[in-house]
mmCIF file with all atom_site columns, C-alpha atoms in Angstrom:
data_model
loop_
_atom_site.group_PDB
_atom_site.id
_atom_site.type_symbol
_atom_site.label_atom_id
_atom_site.label_alt_id
_atom_site.label_comp_id
_atom_site.label_asym_id
_atom_site.label_entity_id
_atom_site.label_seq_id
_atom_site.pdbx_PDB_ins_code
_atom_site.Cartn_x
_atom_site.Cartn_y
_atom_site.Cartn_z
_atom_site.occupancy
_atom_site.B_iso_or_equiv
_atom_site.pdbx_formal_charge
_atom_site.auth_seq_id
_atom_site.auth_comp_id
_atom_site.auth_asym_id
_atom_site.auth_atom_id
_atom_site.pdbx_PDB_model_num
ATOM 1   C CA . GLN A 1 1   ? 30.666 20.596 -0.772 1.00 0.00 ? 1   GLN A CA 1
ATOM 2   C CA . VAL A 1 2   ? 27.349 22.319 -0.443 1.00 0.00 ? 2   VAL A CA 1
ATOM 3   C CA . GLN A 1 3   ? 26.683 25.882 0.608  1.00 0.00 ? 3   GLN A CA 1
ATOM 4   C CA . LEU A 1 4   ? 23.433 26.780 2.327  1.00 0.00 ? 4   LEU A CA 1
ATOM 5   C CA . VAL A 1 5   ? 22.217 30.357 2.632  1.00 0.00 ? 5   VAL A CA 1
ATOM 6   C CA . GLU A 1 6   ? 19.173 31.239 4.696  1.00 0.00 ? 6   GLU A CA 1
ATOM 7   C CA . SER A 1 7   ? 17.052 34.340 4.252  1.00 0.00 ? 7   SER A CA 1
ATOM 8   C CA . GLY A 1 8   ? 13.676 35.692 5.306  1.00 0.00 ? 8   GLY A CA 1
ATOM 9   C CA . GLY A 1 9   ? 14.212 36.259 9.001  1.00 0.00 ? 9   GLY A CA 1
ATOM 10  C CA . GLY A 1 10  ? 13.203 39.438 10.760 1.00 0.00 ? 10  GLY A CA 1
ATOM 11  C CA . LEU A 1 11  ? 11.139 41.054 13.488 1.00 0.00 ? 11  LEU A CA 1
ATOM 12  C CA . VAL A 1 12  ? 7.431  40.228 13.659 1.00 0.00 ? 12  VAL A CA 1
ATOM 13  C CA . GLN A 1 13  ? 4.656  40.638 16.189 1.00 0.00 ? 13  GLN A CA 1
ATOM 14  C CA . ALA A 1 14  ? 3.130  37.659 17.925 1.00 0.00 ? 14  ALA A CA 1
ATOM 15  C CA . GLY A 1 15  ? 0.584  36.001 15.674 1.00 0.00 ? 15  GLY A CA 1
ATOM 16  C CA . GLY A 1 16  ? 2.385  37.102 12.535 1.00 0.00 ? 16  GLY A CA 1
ATOM 17  C CA . SER A 1 17  ? 4.032  35.082 9.797  1.00 0.00 ? 17  SER A CA 1
ATOM 18  C CA . LEU A 1 18  ? 7.413  34.733 8.142  1.00 0.00 ? 18  LEU A CA 1
ATOM 19  C CA . ARG A 1 19  ? 8.736  32.492 5.391  1.00 0.00 ? 19  ARG A CA 1
ATOM 20  C CA . LEU A 1 20  ? 12.333 31.383 5.608  1.00 0.00 ? 20  LEU A CA 1
ATOM 21  C CA . SER A 1 21  ? 14.215 30.249 2.519  1.00 0.00 ? 21  SER A CA 1
ATOM 22  C CA . CYS A 1 22  ? 17.351 28.163 2.254  1.00 0.00 ? 22  CYS A CA 1
ATOM 23  C CA . ALA A 1 23  ? 19.155 28.229 -1.075 1.00 0.00 ? 23  ALA A CA 1
ATOM 24  C CA . ALA A 1 24  ? 21.688 25.502 -1.810 1.00 0.00 ? 24  ALA A CA 1
ATOM 25  C CA . SER A 1 25  ? 24.634 25.796 -4.156 1.00 0.00 ? 25  SER A CA 1
ATOM 26  C CA . GLY A 1 26  ? 27.586 23.653 -5.019 1.00 0.00 ? 26  GLY A CA 1
ATOM 27  C CA . ARG A 1 27  ? 26.736 19.996 -4.586 1.00 0.00 ? 27  ARG A CA 1
ATOM 28  C CA . THR A 1 28  ? 23.100 20.650 -3.776 1.00 0.00 ? 28  THR A CA 1
ATOM 29  C CA . PHE A 1 29  ? 22.140 17.117 -2.664 1.00 0.00 ? 29  PHE A CA 1
ATOM 30  C CA . SER A 1 30  ? 18.738 17.746 -4.182 1.00 0.00 ? 30  SER A CA 1
ATOM 31  C CA . ARG A 1 31  ? 17.676 14.182 -3.372 1.00 0.00 ? 31  ARG A CA 1
ATOM 32  C CA . ASN A 1 32  ? 18.757 14.335 0.249  1.00 0.00 ? 32  ASN A CA 1
ATOM 33  C CA . VAL A 1 33  ? 16.926 15.188 3.420  1.00 0.00 ? 33  VAL A CA 1
ATOM 34  C CA . LYS A 1 34  ? 17.058 18.810 4.502  1.00 0.00 ? 34  LYS A CA 1
ATOM 35  C CA . GLY A 1 35  ? 15.978 20.289 7.783  1.00 0.00 ? 35  GLY A CA 1
ATOM 36  C CA . TRP A 1 36  ? 15.548 23.371 9.892  1.00 0.00 ? 36  TRP A CA 1
ATOM 37  C CA . PHE A 1 37  ? 16.908 23.839 13.410 1.00 0.00 ? 37  PHE A CA 1
ATOM 38  C CA . ARG A 1 38  ? 16.799 26.806 15.753 1.00 0.00 ? 38  ARG A CA 1
ATOM 39  C CA . GLN A 1 39  ? 18.835 28.095 18.654 1.00 0.00 ? 39  GLN A CA 1
ATOM 40  C CA . ALA A 1 40  ? 17.582 30.556 21.229 1.00 0.00 ? 40  ALA A CA 1
ATOM 41  C CA . PRO A 1 41  ? 20.026 32.485 23.432 1.00 0.00 ? 41  PRO A CA 1
ATOM 42  C CA . GLY A 1 42  ? 21.455 30.273 26.124 1.00 0.00 ? 42  GLY A CA 1
ATOM 43  C CA . LYS A 1 43  ? 19.812 27.137 24.760 1.00 0.00 ? 43  LYS A CA 1
ATOM 44  C CA . GLU A 1 44  ? 20.857 24.140 22.730 1.00 0.00 ? 44  GLU A CA 1
ATOM 45  C CA . ARG A 1 45  ? 20.200 24.053 19.008 1.00 0.00 ? 45  ARG A CA 1
ATOM 46  C CA . GLU A 1 46  ? 16.972 22.144 18.517 1.00 0.00 ? 46  GLU A CA 1
ATOM 47  C CA . PHE A 1 47  ? 15.286 20.360 15.645 1.00 0.00 ? 47  PHE A CA 1
ATOM 48  C CA . VAL A 1 48  ? 12.334 22.140 14.040 1.00 0.00 ? 48  VAL A CA 1
ATOM 49  C CA . ALA A 1 49  ? 11.385 20.283 10.858 1.00 0.00 ? 49  ALA A CA 1
ATOM 50  C CA . ALA A 1 50  ? 12.738 17.995 8.153  1.00 0.00 ? 50  ALA A CA 1
ATOM 51  C CA . ILE A 1 51  ? 11.706 17.051 4.634  1.00 0.00 ? 51  ILE A CA 1
ATOM 52  C CA . SER A 1 52  ? 12.571 14.096 2.432  1.00 0.00 ? 52  SER A CA 1
ATOM 53  C CA . GLY A 1 53  ? 14.402 14.475 -0.864 1.00 0.00 ? 53  GLY A CA 1
ATOM 54  C CA . SER A 1 54  ? 11.216 14.184 -2.879 1.00 0.00 ? 54  SER A CA 1
ATOM 55  C CA . GLY A 1 55  ? 9.253  16.421 -0.530 1.00 0.00 ? 55  GLY A CA 1
ATOM 56  C CA . SER A 1 56  ? 6.645  13.728 0.055  1.00 0.00 ? 56  SER A CA 1
ATOM 57  C CA . SER A 1 57  ? 7.514  13.188 3.728  1.00 0.00 ? 57  SER A CA 1
ATOM 58  C CA . THR A 1 58  ? 7.946  15.729 6.485  1.00 0.00 ? 58  THR A CA 1
ATOM 59  C CA . ASN A 1 59  ? 8.119  15.793 10.239 1.00 0.00 ? 59  ASN A CA 1
ATOM 60  C CA . SER A 1 60  ? 8.367  18.516 12.831 1.00 0.00 ? 60  SER A CA 1
ATOM 61  C CA . VAL A 1 61  ? 8.707  19.077 16.546 1.00 0.00 ? 61  VAL A CA 1
ATOM 62  C CA . ASP A 1 62  ? 5.434  19.103 18.463 1.00 0.00 ? 62  ASP A CA 1
ATOM 63  C CA . SER A 1 63  ? 5.763  22.753 19.475 1.00 0.00 ? 63  SER A CA 1
ATOM 64  C CA . VAL A 1 64  ? 5.436  23.929 15.858 1.00 0.00 ? 64  VAL A CA 1
ATOM 65  C CA . LYS A 1 65  ? 2.963  21.393 14.492 1.00 0.00 ? 65  LYS A CA 1
ATOM 66  C CA . GLY A 1 66  ? -0.010 23.113 12.926 1.00 0.00 ? 66  GLY A CA 1
ATOM 67  C CA . ARG A 1 67  ? 1.896  26.403 12.685 1.00 0.00 ? 67  ARG A CA 1
ATOM 68  C CA . PHE A 1 68  ? 5.073  25.731 10.668 1.00 0.00 ? 68  PHE A CA 1
ATOM 69  C CA . THR A 1 69  ? 5.265  24.015 7.291  1.00 0.00 ? 69  THR A CA 1
ATOM 70  C CA . ILE A 1 70  ? 8.446  22.809 5.601  1.00 0.00 ? 70  ILE A CA 1
ATOM 71  C CA . SER A 1 71  ? 8.541  22.454 1.824  1.00 0.00 ? 71  SER A CA 1
ATOM 72  C CA . ARG A 1 72  ? 11.088 22.314 -0.984 1.00 0.00 ? 72  ARG A CA 1
ATOM 73  C CA . ASP A 1 73  ? 11.479 23.161 -4.648 1.00 0.00 ? 73  ASP A CA 1
ATOM 74  C CA . ASN A 1 74  ? 14.221 20.940 -6.035 1.00 0.00 ? 74  ASN A CA 1
ATOM 75  C CA . ALA A 1 75  ? 14.200 22.779 -9.359 1.00 0.00 ? 75  ALA A CA 1
ATOM 76  C CA . LYS A 1 76  ? 15.289 25.869 -7.435 1.00 0.00 ? 76  LYS A CA 1
ATOM 77  C CA . ASN A 1 77  ? 17.455 23.983 -4.920 1.00 0.00 ? 77  ASN A CA 1
ATOM 78  C CA . THR A 1 78  ? 15.544 25.744 -2.177 1.00 0.00 ? 78  THR A CA 1
ATOM 79  C CA . VAL A 1 79  ? 13.893 24.647 1.050  1.00 0.00 ? 79  VAL A CA 1
ATOM 80  C CA . TYR A 1 80  ? 11.287 26.771 2.802  1.00 0.00 ? 80  TYR A CA 1
ATOM 81  C CA . LEU A 1 81  ? 9.896  27.088 6.297  1.00 0.00 ? 81  LEU A CA 1
ATOM 82  C CA . GLN A 1 82  ? 6.533  28.832 6.413  1.00 0.00 ? 82  GLN A CA 1
ATOM 83  C CA . MET A 1 83  ? 5.927  30.036 9.952  1.00 0.00 ? 83  MET A CA 1
ATOM 84  C CA . ASN A 1 84  ? 2.436  31.143 10.951 1.00 0.00 ? 84  ASN A CA 1
ATOM 85  C CA . GLY A 1 85  ? 1.022  32.020 14.348 1.00 0.00 ? 85  GLY A CA 1
ATOM 86  C CA . LEU A 1 86  ? 4.443  33.014 15.625 1.00 0.00 ? 86  LEU A CA 1
ATOM 87  C CA . LYS A 1 87  ? 4.975  33.199 19.375 1.00 0.00 ? 87  LYS A CA 1
ATOM 88  C CA . PRO A 1 88  ? 7.670  34.981 21.411 1.00 0.00 ? 88  PRO A CA 1
ATOM 89  C CA . GLU A 1 89  ? 9.106  31.564 22.292 1.00 0.00 ? 89  GLU A CA 1
ATOM 90  C CA . ASP A 1 90  ? 9.845  31.024 18.591 1.00 0.00 ? 90  ASP A CA 1
ATOM 91  C CA . THR A 1 91  ? 12.507 33.726 18.815 1.00 0.00 ? 91  THR A CA 1
ATOM 92  C CA . ALA A 1 92  ? 15.817 32.180 17.781 1.00 0.00 ? 92  ALA A CA 1
ATOM 93  C CA . VAL A 1 93  ? 18.430 31.943 15.073 1.00 0.00 ? 93  VAL A CA 1
ATOM 94  C CA . TYR A 1 94  ? 17.102 29.513 12.472 1.00 0.00 ? 94  TYR A CA 1
ATOM 95  C CA . TYR A 1 95  ? 19.526 27.257 10.636 1.00 0.00 ? 95  TYR A CA 1
ATOM 96  C CA . CYS A 1 96  ? 19.077 25.243 7.486  1.00 0.00 ? 96  CYS A CA 1
ATOM 97  C CA . ALA A 1 97  ? 20.900 21.919 7.311  1.00 0.00 ? 97  ALA A CA 1
ATOM 98  C CA . ALA A 1 98  ? 21.485 19.154 4.797  1.00 0.00 ? 98  ALA A CA 1
ATOM 99  C CA . VAL A 1 99  ? 22.238 15.469 5.119  1.00 0.00 ? 99  VAL A CA 1
ATOM 100 C CA . ARG A 1 100 ? 24.931 13.912 2.951  1.00 0.00 ? 100 ARG A CA 1
ATOM 101 C CA . ALA A 1 101 ? 23.827 10.301 3.332  1.00 0.00 ? 101 ALA A CA 1
ATOM 102 C CA . LEU A 1 102 ? 20.799 8.813  1.645  1.00 0.00 ? 102 LEU A CA 1
ATOM 103 C CA . TYR A 1 103 ? 18.522 7.272  4.250  1.00 0.00 ? 103 TYR A CA 1
ATOM 104 C CA . GLY A 1 104 ? 15.880 4.655  3.696  1.00 0.00 ? 104 GLY A CA 1
ATOM 105 C CA . PRO A 1 105 ? 12.326 5.679  2.892  1.00 0.00 ? 105 PRO A CA 1
ATOM 106 C CA . GLY A 1 106 ? 10.383 7.100  5.797  1.00 0.00 ? 106 GLY A CA 1
ATOM 107 C CA . TYR A 1 107 ? 13.374 8.066  7.937  1.00 0.00 ? 107 TYR A CA 1
ATOM 108 C CA . LEU A 1 108 ? 13.838 11.765 8.600  1.00 0.00 ? 108 LEU A CA 1
ATOM 109 C CA . PRO A 1 109 ? 16.734 12.578 10.929 1.00 0.00 ? 109 PRO A CA 1
ATOM 110 C CA . THR A 1 110 ? 16.077 14.913 13.840 1.00 0.00 ? 110 THR A CA 1
ATOM 111 C CA . ARG A 1 111 ? 19.450 15.031 15.587 1.00 0.00 ? 111 ARG A CA 1
ATOM 112 C CA . LYS A 1 112 ? 22.142 17.603 14.916 1.00 0.00 ? 112 LYS A CA 1
ATOM 113 C CA . TYR A 1 113 ? 24.905 15.059 14.373 1.00 0.00 ? 113 TYR A CA 1
ATOM 114 C CA . GLU A 1 114 ? 22.948 13.479 11.532 1.00 0.00 ? 114 GLU A CA 1
ATOM 115 C CA . TYR A 1 115 ? 23.288 16.642 9.459  1.00 0.00 ? 115 TYR A CA 1
ATOM 116 C CA . ASP A 1 116 ? 26.519 17.377 7.606  1.00 0.00 ? 116 ASP A CA 1
ATOM 117 C CA . TYR A 1 117 ? 26.100 20.875 6.197  1.00 0.00 ? 117 TYR A CA 1
ATOM 118 C CA . TRP A 1 118 ? 24.803 24.015 7.860  1.00 0.00 ? 118 TRP A CA 1
ATOM 119 C CA . GLY A 1 119 ? 23.912 27.535 6.834  1.00 0.00 ? 119 GLY A CA 1
ATOM 120 C CA . GLN A 1 120 ? 24.973 30.625 8.740  1.00 0.00 ? 120 GLN A CA 1
ATOM 121 C CA . GLY A 1 121 ? 21.534 31.178 10.250 1.00 0.00 ? 121 GLY A CA 1
ATOM 122 C CA . THR A 1 122 ? 18.884 33.880 10.094 1.00 0.00 ? 122 THR A CA 1
ATOM 123 C CA . GLN A 1 123 ? 17.475 35.700 13.113 1.00 0.00 ? 123 GLN A CA 1
ATOM 124 C CA . VAL A 1 124 ? 13.763 35.495 13.866 1.00 0.00 ? 124 VAL A CA 1
ATOM 125 C CA . THR A 1 125 ? 12.466 37.751 16.619 1.00 0.00 ? 125 THR A CA 1
ATOM 126 C CA . VAL A 1 126 ? 8.840  37.658 17.741 1.00 0.00 ? 126 VAL A CA 1
ATOM 127 C CA . SER A 1 127 ? 7.633  40.499 19.917 1.00 0.00 ? 127 SER A CA 1
ATOM 128 C CA . SER A 1 128 ? 4.749  40.132 22.354 1.00 0.00 ? 128 SER A CA 1
#
C-alpha cells in the first residue's frame, strides 16, 4: 500500500502562486507515474498533470499549460505542483494520485481509472 498526503493549498488572489506537495509513504512506487487531479464543486474530477517515474516526461491539460509545472524528487518521495498565474476557475480540491502499474516509456495516464492510489486532497481557492 502507499499513502499519499497533499499539502500547500490555501486561499490566494488571482495572479498569485501556490506550490502543492504530495508526500508518499509506505510502498512509495518511486519509479511509477504520479499525477495531479482536481475537482471543483459540482464537477467531475479532472486530470491536471502527470509525471513519469524518472521525472523526464510530463504532460498537462491545456488549461494549465504555461502556468502549472509538475515535478518530483524521488529521494524525498515527493511530487510537486507549482501553480503560477492562478485564476478563479482553478479553484478546486487538488488530489495527488499514483499508478501501481509500470507503463511503457512515453505513456502518461490521464484518466482517473488508471490511477490506483489517491490522497485526501487539498483545497485551493483563488479569489478574483
